[in-house]
mmCIF file of N, CA, C and O in Angstrom:
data_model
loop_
_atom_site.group_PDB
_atom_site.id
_atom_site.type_symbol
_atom_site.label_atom_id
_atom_site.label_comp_id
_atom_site.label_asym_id
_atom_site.label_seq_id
_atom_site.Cartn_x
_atom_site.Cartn_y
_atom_site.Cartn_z
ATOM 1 N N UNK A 4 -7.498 4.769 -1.004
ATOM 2 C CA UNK A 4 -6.769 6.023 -0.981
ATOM 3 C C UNK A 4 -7.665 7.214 -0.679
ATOM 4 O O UNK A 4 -7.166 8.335 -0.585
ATOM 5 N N UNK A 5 -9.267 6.965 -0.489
ATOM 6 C CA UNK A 5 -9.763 8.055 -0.624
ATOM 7 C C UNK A 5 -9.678 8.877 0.609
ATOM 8 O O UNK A 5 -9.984 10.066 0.525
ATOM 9 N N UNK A 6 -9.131 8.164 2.232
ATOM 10 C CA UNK A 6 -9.346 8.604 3.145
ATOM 11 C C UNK A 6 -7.699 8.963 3.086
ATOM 12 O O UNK A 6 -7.351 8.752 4.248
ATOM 13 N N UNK A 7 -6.796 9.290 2.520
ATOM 14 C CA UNK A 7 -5.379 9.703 2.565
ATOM 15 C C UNK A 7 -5.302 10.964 1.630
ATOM 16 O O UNK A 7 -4.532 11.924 1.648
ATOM 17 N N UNK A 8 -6.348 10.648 0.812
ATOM 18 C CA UNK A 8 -6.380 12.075 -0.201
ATOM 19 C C UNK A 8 -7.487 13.119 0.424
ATOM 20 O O UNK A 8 -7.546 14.246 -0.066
ATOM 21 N N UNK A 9 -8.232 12.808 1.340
ATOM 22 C CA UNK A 9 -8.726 13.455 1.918
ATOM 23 C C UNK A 9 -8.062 14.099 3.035
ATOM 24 O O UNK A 9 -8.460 15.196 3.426
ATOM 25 N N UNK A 10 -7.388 13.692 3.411
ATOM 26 C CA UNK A 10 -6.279 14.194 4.538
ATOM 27 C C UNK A 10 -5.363 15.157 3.836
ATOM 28 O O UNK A 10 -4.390 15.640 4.414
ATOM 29 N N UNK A 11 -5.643 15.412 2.704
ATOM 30 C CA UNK A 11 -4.569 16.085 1.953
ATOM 31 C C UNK A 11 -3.410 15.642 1.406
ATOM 32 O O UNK A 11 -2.552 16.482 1.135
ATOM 33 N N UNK A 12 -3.174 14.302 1.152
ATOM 34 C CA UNK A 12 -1.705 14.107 0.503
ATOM 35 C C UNK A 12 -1.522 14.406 -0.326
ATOM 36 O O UNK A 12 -2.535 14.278 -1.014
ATOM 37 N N UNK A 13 -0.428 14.976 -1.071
ATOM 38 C CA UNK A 13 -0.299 15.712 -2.767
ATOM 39 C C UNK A 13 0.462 14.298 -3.162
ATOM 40 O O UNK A 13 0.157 13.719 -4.204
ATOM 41 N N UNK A 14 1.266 13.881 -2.450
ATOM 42 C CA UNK A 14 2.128 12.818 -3.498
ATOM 43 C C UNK A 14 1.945 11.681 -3.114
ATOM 44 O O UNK A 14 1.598 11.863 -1.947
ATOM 45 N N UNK A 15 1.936 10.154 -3.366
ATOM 46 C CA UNK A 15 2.328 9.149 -3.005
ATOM 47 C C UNK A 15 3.300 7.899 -3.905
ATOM 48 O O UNK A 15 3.387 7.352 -5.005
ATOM 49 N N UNK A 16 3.866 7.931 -2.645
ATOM 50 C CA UNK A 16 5.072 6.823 -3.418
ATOM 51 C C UNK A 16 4.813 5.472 -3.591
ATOM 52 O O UNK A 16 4.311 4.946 -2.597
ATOM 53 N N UNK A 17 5.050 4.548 -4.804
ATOM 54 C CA UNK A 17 4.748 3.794 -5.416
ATOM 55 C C UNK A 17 6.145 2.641 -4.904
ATOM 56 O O UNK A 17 7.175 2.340 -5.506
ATOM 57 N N UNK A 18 5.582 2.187 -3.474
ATOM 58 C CA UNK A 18 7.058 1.526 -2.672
ATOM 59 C C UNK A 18 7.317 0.057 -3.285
ATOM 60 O O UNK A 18 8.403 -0.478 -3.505
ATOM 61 N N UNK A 19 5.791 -0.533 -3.540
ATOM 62 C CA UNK A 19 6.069 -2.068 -3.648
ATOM 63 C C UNK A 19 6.189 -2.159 -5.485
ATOM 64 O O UNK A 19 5.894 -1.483 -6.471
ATOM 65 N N UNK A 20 6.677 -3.163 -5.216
ATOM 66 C CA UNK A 20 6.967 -3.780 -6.851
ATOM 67 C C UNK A 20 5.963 -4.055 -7.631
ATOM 68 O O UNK A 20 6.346 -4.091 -8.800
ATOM 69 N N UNK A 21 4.561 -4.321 -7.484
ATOM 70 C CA UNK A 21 3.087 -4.234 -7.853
ATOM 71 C C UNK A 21 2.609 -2.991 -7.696
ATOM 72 O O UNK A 21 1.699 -2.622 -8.438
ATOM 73 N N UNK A 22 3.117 -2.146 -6.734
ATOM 74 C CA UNK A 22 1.911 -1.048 -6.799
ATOM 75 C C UNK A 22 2.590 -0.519 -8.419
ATOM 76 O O UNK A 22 2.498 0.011 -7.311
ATOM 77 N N UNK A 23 2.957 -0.251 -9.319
ATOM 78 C CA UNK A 23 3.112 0.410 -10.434
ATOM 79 C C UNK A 23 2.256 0.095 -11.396
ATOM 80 O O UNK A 23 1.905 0.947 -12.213
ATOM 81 N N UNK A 24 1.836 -1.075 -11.431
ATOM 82 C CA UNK A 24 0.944 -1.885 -12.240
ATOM 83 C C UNK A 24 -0.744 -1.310 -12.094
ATOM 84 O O UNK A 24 -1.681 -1.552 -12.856
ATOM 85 N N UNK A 25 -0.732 -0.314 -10.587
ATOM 86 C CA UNK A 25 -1.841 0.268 -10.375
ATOM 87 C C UNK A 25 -1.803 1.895 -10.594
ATOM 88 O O UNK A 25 -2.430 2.623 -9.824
ATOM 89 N N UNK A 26 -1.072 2.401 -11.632
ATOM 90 C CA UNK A 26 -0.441 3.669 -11.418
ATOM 91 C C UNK A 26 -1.384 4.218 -12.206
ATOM 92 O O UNK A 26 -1.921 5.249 -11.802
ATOM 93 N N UNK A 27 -1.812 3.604 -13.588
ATOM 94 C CA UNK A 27 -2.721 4.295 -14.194
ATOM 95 C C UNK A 27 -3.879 4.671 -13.654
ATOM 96 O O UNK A 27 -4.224 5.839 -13.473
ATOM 97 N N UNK A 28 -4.633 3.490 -13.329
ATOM 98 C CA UNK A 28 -6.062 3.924 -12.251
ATOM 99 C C UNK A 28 -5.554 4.501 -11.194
ATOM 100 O O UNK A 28 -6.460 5.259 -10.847
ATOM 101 N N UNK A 29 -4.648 4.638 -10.422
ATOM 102 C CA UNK A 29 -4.655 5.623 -9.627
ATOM 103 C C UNK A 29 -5.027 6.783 -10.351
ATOM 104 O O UNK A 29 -6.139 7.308 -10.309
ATOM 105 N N UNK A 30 -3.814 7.256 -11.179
ATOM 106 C CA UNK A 30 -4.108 8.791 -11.940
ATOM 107 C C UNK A 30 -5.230 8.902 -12.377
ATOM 108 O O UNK A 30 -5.549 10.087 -12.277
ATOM 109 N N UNK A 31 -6.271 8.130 -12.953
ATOM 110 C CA UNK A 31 -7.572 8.513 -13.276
ATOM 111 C C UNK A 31 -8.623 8.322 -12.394
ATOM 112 O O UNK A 31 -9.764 8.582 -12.778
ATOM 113 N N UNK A 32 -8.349 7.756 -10.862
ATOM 114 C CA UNK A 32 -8.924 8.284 -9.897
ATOM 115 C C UNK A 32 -8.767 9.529 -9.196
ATOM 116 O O UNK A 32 -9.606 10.287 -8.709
ATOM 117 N N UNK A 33 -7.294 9.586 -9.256
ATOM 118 C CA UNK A 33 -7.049 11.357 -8.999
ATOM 119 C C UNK A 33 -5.911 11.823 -9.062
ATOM 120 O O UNK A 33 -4.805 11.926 -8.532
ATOM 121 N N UNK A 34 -6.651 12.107 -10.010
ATOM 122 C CA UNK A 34 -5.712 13.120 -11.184
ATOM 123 C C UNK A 34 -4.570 14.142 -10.524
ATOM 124 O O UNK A 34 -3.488 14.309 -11.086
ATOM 125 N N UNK A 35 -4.869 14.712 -9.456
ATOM 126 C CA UNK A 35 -4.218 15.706 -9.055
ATOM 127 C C UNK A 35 -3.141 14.972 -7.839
ATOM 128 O O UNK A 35 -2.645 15.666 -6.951
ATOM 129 N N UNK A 36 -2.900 13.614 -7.945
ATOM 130 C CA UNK A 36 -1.964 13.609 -7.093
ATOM 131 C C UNK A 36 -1.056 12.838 -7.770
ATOM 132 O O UNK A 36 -1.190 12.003 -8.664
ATOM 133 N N UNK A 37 0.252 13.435 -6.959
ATOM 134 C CA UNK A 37 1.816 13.091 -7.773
ATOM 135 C C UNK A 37 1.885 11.723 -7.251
ATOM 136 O O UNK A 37 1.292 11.327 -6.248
ATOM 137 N N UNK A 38 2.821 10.884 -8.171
ATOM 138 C CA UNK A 38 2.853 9.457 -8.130
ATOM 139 C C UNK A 38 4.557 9.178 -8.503
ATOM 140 O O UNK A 38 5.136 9.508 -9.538
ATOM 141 N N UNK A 39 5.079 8.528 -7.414
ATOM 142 C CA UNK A 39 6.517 8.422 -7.373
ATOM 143 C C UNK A 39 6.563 7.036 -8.025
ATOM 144 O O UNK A 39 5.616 6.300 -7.749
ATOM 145 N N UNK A 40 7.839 6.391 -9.131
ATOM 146 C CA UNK A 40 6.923 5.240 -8.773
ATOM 147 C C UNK A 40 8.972 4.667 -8.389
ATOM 148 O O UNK A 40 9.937 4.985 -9.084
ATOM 149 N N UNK A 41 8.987 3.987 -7.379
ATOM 150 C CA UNK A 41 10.253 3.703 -6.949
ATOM 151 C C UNK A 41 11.033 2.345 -8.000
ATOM 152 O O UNK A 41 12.254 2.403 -7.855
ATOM 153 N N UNK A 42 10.758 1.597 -8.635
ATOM 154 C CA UNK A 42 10.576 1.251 -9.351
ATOM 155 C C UNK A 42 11.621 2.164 -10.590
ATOM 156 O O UNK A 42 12.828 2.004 -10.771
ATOM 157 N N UNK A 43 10.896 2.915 -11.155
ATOM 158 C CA UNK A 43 11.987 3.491 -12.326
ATOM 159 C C UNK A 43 13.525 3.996 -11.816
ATOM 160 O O UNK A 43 14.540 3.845 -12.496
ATOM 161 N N UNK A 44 13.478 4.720 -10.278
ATOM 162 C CA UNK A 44 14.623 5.253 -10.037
ATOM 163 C C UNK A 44 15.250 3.679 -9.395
ATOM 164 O O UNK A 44 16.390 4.070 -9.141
ATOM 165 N N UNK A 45 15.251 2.702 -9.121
ATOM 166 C CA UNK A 45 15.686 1.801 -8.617
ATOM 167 C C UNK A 45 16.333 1.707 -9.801
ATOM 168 O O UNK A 45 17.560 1.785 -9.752
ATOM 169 N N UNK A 46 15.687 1.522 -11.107
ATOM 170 C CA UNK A 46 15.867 0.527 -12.369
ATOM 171 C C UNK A 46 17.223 1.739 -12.824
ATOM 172 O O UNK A 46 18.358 1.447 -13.200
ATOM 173 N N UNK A 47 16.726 2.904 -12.664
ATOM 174 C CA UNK A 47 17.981 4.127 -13.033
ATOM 175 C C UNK A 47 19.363 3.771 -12.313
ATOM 176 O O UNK A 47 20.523 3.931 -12.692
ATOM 177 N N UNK A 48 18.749 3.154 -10.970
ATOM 178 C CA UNK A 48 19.779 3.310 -10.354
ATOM 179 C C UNK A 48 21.268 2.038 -10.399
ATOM 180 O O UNK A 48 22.451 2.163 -10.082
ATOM 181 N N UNK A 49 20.476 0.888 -10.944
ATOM 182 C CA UNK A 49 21.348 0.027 -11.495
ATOM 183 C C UNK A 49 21.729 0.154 -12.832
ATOM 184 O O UNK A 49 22.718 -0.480 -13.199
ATOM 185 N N UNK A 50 20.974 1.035 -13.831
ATOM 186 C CA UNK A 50 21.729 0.890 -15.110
ATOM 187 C C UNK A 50 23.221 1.539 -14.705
ATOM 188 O O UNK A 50 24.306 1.010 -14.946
ATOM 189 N N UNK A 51 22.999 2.816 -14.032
ATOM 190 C CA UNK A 51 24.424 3.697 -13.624
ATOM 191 C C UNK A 51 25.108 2.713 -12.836
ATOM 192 O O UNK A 51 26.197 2.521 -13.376
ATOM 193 N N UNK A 52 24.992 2.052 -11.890
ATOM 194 C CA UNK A 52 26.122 1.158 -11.479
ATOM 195 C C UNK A 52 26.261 0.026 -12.672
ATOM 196 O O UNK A 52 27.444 0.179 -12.975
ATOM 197 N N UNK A 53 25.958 -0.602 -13.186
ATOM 198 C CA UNK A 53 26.044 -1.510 -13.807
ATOM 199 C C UNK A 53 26.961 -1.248 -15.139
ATOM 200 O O UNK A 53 27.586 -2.035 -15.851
ATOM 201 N N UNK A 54 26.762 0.407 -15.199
ATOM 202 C CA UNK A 54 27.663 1.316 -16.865
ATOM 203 C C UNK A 54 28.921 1.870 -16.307
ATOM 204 O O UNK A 54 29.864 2.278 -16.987
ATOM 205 N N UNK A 55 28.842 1.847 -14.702
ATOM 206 C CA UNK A 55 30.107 2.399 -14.139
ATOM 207 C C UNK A 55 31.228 0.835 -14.219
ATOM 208 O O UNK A 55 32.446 0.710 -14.347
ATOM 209 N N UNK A 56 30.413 0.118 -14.112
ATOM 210 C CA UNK A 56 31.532 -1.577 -13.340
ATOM 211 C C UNK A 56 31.568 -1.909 -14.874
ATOM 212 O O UNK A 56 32.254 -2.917 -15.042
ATOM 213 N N UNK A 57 31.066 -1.411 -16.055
ATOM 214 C CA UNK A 57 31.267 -2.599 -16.934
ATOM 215 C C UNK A 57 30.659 -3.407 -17.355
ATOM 216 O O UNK A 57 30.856 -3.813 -18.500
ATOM 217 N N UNK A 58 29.745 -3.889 -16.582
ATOM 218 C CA UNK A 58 29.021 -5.013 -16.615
ATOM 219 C C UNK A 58 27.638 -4.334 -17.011
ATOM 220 O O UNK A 58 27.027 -3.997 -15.998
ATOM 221 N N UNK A 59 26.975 -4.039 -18.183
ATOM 222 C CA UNK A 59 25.962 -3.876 -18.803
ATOM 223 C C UNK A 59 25.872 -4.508 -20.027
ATOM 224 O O UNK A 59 26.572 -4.086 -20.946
ATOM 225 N N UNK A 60 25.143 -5.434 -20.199
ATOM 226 C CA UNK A 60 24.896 -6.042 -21.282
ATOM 227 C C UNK A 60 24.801 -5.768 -22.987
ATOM 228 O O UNK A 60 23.864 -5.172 -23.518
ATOM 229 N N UNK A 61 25.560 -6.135 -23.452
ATOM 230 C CA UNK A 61 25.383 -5.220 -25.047
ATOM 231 C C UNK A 61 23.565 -6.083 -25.908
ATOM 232 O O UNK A 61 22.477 -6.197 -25.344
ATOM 233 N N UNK A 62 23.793 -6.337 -26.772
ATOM 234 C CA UNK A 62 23.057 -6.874 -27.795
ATOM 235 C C UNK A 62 22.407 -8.613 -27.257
ATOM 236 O O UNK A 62 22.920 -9.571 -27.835
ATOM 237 N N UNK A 63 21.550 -8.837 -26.412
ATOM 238 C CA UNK A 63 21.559 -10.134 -26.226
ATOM 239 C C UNK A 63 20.359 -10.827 -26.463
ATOM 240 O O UNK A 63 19.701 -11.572 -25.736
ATOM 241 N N UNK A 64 20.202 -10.442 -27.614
ATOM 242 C CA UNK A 64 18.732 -11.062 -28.846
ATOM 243 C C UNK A 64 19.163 -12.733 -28.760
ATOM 244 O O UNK A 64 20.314 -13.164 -28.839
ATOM 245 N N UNK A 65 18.425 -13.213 -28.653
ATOM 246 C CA UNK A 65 18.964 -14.578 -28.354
ATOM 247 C C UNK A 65 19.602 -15.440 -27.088
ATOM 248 O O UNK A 65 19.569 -16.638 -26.807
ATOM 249 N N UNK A 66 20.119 -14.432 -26.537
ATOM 250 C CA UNK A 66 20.597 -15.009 -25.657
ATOM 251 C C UNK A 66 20.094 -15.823 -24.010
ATOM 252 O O UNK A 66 20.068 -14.974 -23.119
ATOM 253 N N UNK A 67 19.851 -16.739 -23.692
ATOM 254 C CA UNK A 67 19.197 -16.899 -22.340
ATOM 255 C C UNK A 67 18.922 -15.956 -21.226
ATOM 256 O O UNK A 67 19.577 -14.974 -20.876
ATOM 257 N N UNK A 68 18.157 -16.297 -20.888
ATOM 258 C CA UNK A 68 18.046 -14.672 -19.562
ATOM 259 C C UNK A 68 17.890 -15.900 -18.221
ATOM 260 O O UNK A 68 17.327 -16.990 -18.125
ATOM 261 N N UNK A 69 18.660 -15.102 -17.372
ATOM 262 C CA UNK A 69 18.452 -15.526 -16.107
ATOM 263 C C UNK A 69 17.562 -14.538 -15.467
ATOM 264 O O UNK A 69 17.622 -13.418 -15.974
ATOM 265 N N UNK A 70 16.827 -14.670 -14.570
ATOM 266 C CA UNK A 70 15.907 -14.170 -13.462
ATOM 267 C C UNK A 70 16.373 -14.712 -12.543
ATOM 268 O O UNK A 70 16.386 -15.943 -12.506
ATOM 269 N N UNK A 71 17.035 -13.740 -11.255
ATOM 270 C CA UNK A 71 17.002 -13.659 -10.220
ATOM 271 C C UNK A 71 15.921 -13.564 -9.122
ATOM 272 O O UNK A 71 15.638 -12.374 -8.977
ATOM 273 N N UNK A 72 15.325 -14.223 -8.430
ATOM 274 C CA UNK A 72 13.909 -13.451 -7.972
ATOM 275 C C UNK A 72 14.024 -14.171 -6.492
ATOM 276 O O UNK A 72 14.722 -15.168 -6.310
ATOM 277 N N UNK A 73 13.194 -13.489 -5.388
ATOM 278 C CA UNK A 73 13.165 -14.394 -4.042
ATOM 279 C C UNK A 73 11.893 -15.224 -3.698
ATOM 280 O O UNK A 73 11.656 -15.760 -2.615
ATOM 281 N N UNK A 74 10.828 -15.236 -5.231
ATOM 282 C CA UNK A 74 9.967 -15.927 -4.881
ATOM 283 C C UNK A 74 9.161 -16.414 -6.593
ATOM 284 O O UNK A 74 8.815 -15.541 -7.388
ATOM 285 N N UNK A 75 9.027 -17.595 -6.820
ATOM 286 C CA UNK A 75 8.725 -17.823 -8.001
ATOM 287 C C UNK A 75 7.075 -18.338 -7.553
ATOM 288 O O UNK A 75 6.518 -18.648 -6.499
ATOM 289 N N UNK A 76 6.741 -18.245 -8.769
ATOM 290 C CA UNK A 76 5.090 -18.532 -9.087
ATOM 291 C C UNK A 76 5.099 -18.796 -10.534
ATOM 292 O O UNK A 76 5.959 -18.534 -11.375
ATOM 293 N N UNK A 77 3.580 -19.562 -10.676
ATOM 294 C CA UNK A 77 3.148 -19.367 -12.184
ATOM 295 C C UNK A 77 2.518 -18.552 -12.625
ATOM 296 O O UNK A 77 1.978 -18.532 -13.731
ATOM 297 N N UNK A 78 2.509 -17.441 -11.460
ATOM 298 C CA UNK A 78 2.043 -16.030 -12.155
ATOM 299 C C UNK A 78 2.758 -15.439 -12.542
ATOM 300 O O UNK A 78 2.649 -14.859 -13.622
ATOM 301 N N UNK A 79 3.983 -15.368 -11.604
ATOM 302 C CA UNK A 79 5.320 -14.840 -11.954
ATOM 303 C C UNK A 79 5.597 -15.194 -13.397
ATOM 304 O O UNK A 79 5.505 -14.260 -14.194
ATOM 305 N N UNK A 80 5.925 -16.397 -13.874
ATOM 306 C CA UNK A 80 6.281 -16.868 -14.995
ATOM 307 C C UNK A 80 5.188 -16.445 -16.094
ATOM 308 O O UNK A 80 5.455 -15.503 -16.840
ATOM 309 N N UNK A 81 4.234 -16.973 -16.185
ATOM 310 C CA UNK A 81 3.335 -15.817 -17.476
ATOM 311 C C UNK A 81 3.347 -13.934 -17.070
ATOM 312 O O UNK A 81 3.049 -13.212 -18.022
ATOM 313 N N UNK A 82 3.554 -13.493 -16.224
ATOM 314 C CA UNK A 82 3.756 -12.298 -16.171
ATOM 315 C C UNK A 82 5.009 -12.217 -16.973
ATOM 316 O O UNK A 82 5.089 -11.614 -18.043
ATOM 317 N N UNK A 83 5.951 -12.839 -16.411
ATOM 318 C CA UNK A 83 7.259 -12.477 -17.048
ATOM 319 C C UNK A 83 7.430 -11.999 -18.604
ATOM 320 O O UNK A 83 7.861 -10.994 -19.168
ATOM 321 N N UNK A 84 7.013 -12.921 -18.895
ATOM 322 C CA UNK A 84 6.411 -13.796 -20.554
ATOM 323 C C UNK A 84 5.600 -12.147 -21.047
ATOM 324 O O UNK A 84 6.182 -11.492 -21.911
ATOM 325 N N UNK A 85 4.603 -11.727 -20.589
ATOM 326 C CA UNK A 85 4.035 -10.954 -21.062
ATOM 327 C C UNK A 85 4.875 -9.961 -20.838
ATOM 328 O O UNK A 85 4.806 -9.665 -22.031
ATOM 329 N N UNK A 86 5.540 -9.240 -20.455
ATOM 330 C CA UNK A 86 6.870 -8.257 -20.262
ATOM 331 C C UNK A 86 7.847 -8.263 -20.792
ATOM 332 O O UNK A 86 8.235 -7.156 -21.165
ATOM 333 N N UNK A 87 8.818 -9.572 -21.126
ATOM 334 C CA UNK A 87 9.362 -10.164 -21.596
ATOM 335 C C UNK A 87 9.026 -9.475 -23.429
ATOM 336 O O UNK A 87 9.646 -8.766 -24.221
ATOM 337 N N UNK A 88 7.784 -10.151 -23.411
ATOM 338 C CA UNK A 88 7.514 -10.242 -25.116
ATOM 339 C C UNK A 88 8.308 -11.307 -25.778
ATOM 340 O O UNK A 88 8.902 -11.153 -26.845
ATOM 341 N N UNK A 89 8.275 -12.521 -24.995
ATOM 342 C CA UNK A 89 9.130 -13.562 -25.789
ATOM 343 C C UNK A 89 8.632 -14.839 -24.822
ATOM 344 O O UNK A 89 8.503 -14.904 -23.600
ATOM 345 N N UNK A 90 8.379 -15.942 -26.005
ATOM 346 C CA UNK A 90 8.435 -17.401 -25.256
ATOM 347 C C UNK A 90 9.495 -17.616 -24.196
ATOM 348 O O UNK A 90 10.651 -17.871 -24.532
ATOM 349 N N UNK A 91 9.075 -17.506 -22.708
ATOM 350 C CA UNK A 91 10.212 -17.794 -22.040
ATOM 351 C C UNK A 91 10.519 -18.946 -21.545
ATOM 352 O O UNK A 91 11.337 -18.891 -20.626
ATOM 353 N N UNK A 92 10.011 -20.341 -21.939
ATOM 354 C CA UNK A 92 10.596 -21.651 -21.633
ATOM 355 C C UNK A 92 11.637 -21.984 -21.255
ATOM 356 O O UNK A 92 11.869 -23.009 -20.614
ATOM 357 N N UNK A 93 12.770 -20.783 -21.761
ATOM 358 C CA UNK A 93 14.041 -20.709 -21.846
ATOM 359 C C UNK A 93 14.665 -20.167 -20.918
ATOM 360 O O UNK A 93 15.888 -20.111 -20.788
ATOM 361 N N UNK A 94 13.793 -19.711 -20.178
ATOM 362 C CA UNK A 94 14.243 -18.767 -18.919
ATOM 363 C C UNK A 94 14.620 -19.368 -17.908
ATOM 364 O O UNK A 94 13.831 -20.257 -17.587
ATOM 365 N N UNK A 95 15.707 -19.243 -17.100
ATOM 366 C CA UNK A 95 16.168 -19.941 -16.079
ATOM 367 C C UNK A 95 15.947 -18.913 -15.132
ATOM 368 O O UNK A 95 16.475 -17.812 -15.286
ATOM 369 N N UNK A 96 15.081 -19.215 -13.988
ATOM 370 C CA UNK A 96 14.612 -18.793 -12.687
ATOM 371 C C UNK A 96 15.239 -19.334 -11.501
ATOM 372 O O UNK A 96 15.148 -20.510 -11.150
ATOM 373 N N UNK A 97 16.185 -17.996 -10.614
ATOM 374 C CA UNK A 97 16.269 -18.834 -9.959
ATOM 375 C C UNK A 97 16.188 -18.271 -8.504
ATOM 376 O O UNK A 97 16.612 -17.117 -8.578
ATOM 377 N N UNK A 98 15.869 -18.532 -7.326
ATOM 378 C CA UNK A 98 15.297 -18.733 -6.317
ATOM 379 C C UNK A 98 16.241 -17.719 -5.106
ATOM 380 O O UNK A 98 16.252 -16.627 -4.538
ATOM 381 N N UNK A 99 17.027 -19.128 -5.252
ATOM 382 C CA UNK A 99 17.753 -19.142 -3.699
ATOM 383 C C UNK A 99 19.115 -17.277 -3.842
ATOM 384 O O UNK A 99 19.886 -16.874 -4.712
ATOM 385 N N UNK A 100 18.740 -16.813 -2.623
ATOM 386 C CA UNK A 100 19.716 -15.765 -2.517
ATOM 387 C C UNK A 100 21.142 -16.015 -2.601
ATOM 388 O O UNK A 100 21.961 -15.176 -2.975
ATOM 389 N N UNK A 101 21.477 -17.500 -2.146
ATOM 390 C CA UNK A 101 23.145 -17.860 -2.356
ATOM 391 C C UNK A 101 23.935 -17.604 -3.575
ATOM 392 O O UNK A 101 25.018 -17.147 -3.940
ATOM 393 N N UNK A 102 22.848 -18.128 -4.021
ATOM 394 C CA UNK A 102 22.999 -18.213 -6.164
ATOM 395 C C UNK A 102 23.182 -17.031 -6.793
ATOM 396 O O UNK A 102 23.938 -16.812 -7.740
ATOM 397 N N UNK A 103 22.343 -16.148 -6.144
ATOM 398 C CA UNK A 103 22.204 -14.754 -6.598
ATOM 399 C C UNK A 103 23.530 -13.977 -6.425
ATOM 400 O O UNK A 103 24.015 -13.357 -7.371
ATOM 401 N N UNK A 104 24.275 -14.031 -4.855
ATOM 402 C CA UNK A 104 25.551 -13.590 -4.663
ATOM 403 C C UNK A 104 26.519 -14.157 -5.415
ATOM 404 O O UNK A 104 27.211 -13.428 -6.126
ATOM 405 N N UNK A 105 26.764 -15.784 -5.380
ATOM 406 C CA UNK A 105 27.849 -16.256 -5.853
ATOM 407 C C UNK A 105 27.710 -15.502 -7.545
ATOM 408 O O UNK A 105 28.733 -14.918 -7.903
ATOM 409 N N UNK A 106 26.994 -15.500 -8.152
ATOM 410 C CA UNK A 106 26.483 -15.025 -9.186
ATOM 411 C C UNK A 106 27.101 -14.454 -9.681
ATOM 412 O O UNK A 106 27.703 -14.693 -10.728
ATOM 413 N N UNK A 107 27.102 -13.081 -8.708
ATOM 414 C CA UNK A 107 27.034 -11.864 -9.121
ATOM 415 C C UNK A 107 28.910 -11.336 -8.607
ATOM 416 O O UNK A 107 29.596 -10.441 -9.100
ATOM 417 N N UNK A 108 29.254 -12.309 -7.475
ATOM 418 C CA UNK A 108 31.025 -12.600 -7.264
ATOM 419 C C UNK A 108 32.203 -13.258 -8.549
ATOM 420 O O UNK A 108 33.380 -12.955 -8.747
ATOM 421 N N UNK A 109 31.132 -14.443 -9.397
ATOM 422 C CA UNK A 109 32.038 -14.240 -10.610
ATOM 423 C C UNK A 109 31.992 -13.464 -11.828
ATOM 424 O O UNK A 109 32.634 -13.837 -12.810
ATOM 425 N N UNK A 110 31.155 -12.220 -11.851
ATOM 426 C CA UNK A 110 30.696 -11.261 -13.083
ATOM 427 C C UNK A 110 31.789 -10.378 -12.482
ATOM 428 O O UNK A 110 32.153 -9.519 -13.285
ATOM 429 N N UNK A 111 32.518 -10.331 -11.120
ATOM 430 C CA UNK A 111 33.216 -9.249 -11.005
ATOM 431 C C UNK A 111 34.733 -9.151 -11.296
ATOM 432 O O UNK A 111 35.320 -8.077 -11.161
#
């Protein structure tokens, strides 16, 4: 970044799904530049659809979690876990985009 902050950028946006994970050392490399991170307004942006349709989850301590994702790993999975804050053995991961639509066609 040092040759983009030298060019003068005041802000940069935080596009990929990892860059947030680098947000802190950014700011304490430099301090003076604004940091979008797309990420929270994405996450804003489905709680509001999700509180408009209904479909927001109440209390689900216990309950199985599905993960939707388009690419699994075993990094993925202990990352999860550490985010999570819970043994996720239990977690059903799943892959394919078909799954994800049909999915999301009978929640409606």
């Amino acid at each position: 970044l040092d040759e983009l902050v030298a060019r003068g950028i005041d802000t940069l946006v935080l596009g990929c799904t990892h860059y947030p994970l680098l947000a802190d050392v950014i700011r304490m490399c430099y301090p003076g530049l604004v940091l979008v991170d797309s990420a929270v307004s994405t996450a804003e942006t489905v709680l509001k659809i999700l509180t408009e349709a209904g479909m927001l989850a109440g209390d689900t301590a216990g309950d199985r979690i599905h993960i939707w994702l388009s690419d699994y790993s075993e990094n993925f999975h202990e990352l999860a876990g550490r985010i999570l804050h819970r043994d996720i053995d239990d977690v059903l991961f799943t892959v394919r985009l078909e799954e994800l639509v049909q999915g999301m066609a009978g929640k409606t």
